Short mmCIF file of C-alpha atoms in Angstrom, two decimals:
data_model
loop_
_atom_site.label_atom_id
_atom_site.label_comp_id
_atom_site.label_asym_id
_atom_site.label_seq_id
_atom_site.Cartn_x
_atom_site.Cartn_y
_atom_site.Cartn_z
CA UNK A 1 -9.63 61.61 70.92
CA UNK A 2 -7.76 58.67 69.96
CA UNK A 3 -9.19 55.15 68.85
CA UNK A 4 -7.59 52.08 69.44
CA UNK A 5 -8.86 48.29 67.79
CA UNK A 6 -6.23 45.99 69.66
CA UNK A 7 -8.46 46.33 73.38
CA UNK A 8 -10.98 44.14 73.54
CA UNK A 9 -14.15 44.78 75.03
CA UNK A 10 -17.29 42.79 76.53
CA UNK A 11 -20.07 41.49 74.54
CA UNK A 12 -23.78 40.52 75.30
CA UNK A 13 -25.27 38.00 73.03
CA UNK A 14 -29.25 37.55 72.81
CA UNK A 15 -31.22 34.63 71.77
CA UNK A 16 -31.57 36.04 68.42
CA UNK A 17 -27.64 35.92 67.62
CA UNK A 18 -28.10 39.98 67.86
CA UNK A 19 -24.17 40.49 69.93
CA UNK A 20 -23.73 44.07 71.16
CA UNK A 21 -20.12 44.31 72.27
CA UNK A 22 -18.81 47.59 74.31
CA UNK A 23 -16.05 48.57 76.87
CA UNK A 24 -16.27 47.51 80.27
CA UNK A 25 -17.73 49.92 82.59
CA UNK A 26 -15.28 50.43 85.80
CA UNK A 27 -14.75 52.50 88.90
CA UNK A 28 -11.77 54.38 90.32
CA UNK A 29 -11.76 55.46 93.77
CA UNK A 30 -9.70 58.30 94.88
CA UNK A 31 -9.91 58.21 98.49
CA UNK A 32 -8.60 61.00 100.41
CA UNK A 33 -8.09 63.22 104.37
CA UNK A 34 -7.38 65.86 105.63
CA UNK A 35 -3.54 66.33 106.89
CA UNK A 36 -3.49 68.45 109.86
CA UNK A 37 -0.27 71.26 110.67
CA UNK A 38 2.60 69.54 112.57
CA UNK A 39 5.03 71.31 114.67
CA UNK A 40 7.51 70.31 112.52
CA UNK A 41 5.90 72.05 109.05
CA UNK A 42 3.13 73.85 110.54
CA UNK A 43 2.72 74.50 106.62
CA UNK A 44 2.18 70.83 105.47
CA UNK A 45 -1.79 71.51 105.46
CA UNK A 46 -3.18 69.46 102.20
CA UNK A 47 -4.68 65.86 101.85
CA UNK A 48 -3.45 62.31 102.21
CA UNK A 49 -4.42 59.95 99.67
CA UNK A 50 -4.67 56.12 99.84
CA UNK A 51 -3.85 54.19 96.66
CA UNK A 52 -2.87 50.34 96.63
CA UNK A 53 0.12 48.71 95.43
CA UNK A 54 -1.38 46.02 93.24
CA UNK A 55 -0.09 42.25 93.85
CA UNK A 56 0.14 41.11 90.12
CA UNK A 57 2.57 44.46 88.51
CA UNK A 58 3.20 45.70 91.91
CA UNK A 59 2.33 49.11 90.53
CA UNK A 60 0.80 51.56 92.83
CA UNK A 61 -2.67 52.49 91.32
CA UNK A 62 -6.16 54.35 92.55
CA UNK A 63 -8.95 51.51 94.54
CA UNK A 64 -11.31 50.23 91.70
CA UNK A 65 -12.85 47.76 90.24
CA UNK A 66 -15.28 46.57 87.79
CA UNK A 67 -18.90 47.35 88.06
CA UNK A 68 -20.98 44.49 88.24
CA UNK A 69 -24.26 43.67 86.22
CA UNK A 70 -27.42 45.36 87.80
CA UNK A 71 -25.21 47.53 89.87
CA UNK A 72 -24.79 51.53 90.53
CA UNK A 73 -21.30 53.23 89.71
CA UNK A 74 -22.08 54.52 93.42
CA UNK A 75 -22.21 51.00 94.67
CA UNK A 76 -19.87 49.39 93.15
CA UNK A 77 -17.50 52.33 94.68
CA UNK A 78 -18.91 51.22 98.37
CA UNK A 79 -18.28 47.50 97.23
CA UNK A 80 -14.67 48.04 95.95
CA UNK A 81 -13.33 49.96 98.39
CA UNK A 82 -14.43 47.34 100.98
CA UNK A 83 -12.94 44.73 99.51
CA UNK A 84 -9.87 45.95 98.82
CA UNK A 85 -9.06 48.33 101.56
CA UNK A 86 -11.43 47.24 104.68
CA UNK A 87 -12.80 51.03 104.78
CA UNK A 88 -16.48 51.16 104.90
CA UNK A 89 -18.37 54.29 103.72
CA UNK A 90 -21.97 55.19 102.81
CA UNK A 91 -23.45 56.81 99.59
CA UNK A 92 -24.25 59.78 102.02
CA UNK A 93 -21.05 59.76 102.78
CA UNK A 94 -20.35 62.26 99.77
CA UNK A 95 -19.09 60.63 96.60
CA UNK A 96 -17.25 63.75 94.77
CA UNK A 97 -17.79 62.62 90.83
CA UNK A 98 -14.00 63.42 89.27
CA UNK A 99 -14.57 62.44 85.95
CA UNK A 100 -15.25 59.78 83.33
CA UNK A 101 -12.13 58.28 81.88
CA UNK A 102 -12.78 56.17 78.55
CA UNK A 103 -10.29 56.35 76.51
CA UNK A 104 -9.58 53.11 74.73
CA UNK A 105 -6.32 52.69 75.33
CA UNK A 106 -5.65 53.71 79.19
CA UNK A 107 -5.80 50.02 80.09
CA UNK A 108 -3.29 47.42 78.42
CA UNK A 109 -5.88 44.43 79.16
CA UNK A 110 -8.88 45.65 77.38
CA UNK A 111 -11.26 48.75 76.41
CA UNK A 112 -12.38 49.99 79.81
CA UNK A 113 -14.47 53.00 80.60
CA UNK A 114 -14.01 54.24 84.06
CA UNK A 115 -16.38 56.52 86.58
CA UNK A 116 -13.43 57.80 88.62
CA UNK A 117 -15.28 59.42 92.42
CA UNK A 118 -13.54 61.17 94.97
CA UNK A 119 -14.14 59.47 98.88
CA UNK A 120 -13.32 61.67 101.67
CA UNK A 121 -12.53 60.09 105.31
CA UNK A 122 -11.46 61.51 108.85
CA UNK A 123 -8.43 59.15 109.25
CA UNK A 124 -9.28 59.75 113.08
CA UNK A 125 -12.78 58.54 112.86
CA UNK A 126 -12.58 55.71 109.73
CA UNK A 127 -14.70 52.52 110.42
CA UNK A 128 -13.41 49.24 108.84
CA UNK A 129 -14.77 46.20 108.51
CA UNK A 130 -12.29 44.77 110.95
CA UNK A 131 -13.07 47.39 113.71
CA UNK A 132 -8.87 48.51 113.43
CA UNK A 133 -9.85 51.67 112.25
CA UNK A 134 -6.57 51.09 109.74
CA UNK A 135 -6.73 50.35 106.23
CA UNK A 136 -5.55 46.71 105.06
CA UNK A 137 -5.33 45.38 101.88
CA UNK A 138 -7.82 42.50 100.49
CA UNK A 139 -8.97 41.21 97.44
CA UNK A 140 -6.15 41.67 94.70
CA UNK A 141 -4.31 44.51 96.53
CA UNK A 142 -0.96 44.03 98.32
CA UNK A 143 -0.75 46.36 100.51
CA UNK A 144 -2.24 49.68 101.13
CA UNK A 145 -0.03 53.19 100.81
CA UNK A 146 -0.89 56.93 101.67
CA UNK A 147 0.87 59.46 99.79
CA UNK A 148 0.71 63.26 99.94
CA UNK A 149 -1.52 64.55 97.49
CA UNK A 150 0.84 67.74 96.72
CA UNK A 151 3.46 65.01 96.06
CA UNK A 152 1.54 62.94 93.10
CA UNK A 153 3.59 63.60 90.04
CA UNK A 154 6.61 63.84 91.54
CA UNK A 155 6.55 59.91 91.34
CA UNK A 156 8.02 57.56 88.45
CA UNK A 157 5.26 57.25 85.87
CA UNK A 158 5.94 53.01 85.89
CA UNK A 159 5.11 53.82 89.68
CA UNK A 160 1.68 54.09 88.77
CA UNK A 161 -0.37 51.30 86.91
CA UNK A 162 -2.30 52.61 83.68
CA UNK A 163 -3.34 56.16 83.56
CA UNK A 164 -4.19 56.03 87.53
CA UNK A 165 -1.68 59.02 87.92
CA UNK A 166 -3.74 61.40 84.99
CA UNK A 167 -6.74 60.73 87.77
CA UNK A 168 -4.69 61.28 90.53
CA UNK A 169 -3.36 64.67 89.09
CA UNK A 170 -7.27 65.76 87.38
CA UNK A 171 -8.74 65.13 91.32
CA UNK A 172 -5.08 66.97 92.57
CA UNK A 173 -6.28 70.01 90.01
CA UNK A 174 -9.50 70.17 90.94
CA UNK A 175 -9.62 70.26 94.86
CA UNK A 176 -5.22 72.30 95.36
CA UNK A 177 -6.08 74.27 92.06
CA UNK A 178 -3.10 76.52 93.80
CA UNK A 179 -0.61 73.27 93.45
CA UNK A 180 1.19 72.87 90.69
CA UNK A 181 0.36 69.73 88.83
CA UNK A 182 3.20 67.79 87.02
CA UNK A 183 1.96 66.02 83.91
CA UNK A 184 5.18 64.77 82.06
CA UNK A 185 5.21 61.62 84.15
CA UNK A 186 1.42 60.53 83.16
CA UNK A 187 0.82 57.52 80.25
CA UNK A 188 -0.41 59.55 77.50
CA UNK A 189 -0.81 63.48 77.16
CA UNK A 190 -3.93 63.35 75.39
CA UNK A 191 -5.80 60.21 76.75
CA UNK A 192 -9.65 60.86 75.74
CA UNK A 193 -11.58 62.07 79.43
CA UNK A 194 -14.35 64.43 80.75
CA UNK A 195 -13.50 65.98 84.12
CA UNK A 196 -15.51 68.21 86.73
CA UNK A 197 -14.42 71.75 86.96
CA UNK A 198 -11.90 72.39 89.78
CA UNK A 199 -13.46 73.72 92.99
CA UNK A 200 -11.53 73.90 96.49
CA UNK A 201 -12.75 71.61 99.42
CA UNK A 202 -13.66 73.97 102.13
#
């Protein structure tokens, strides 16, 4: 694992001048359907996954956030993807844990540890805050873009903003473990992670 000392982190300070200083804890959201067989590629069976274009690099990357103080990983997943998508979705919904993504220097801004879930929706039945039924960006998102999950690495790496495209490939290895996964685009080979073992959504 690599360290890096040019990310800063977050600190707490007590009333006894005692400063504890650490990353900042994060969430990526990976959120993901079903496709269905078309008549025109009755083969094109696989997933659709919604990532945003962000508004300040205008880089796609995953839905995420920062997790906010006395909040859950789980509901600051429910929070984020709210606010910047519309989509509304329970913790019984079935948050699919990908992996924990910490490696100092995955994020250009500052030391960030990230809790990266997988969200599965029926595009046909998703319920938005606006009633639409369509995702729509908010917060600091510009727009809203689904992608085919069998085509993530087969983008630009400067497509993708940080190491959003290692998580996109990890969840892509771990639910089309019969896909190939194409890593030479991603922002570092090694970045430091722990990730679940791969295991087909029936």
């Amino acid at each position: 694992l690599q360290i890096s000392e040019d990310r800063p982190g977050s600190c707490w300070c007590g009333g006894d001048r005692y400063c504890m200083c650490g990353p900042s804890l994060a969430v990526d959201i990976v959120v993901h359907s079903k496709r269905e067989s078309t008549l025109q590629d009755p083969d094109d069976i696989g997933y659709d996954v919604y990532v945003v274009r962000r508004s300040d690099t205008n880089q796609l990357a995953t839905i995420g956030g920062f997790v906010n103080v006395g909040e859950t990983t789980e509901a600051a997943v429910i929070r984020e993807l709210e606010e910047e998508t519309g989509i509304v979705v329970s913790e019984d919904q079935g948050l699919r844990l990908i992996g924990v993504y910490s490696d100092p220097r995955r994020d250009n801004r500052r030391s960030i540890a990230s809790v990266a879930y997988g969200v599965e929706v029926n595009r046909d039945e998703m319920v938005t805050k606006d009633g639409s039924g369509l995702p729509r960006a908010g917060d600091d998102a510009k727009e809203v873009v689904s992608i085919k999950l069998r085509d993530v690495g087969l983008v630009d790496r400067d497509d993708f903003y940080a190491d959003h495209l290692t998580i996109l490939n990890d969840f892509k290895a771990q639910i089309m473990p019969d896909e190939p996964v194409q890593r030479s685009g991603e922002l570092f080979a090694d970045i430091g992670r722990i990730t679940c073992t791969s295991e087909p959504i029936e």
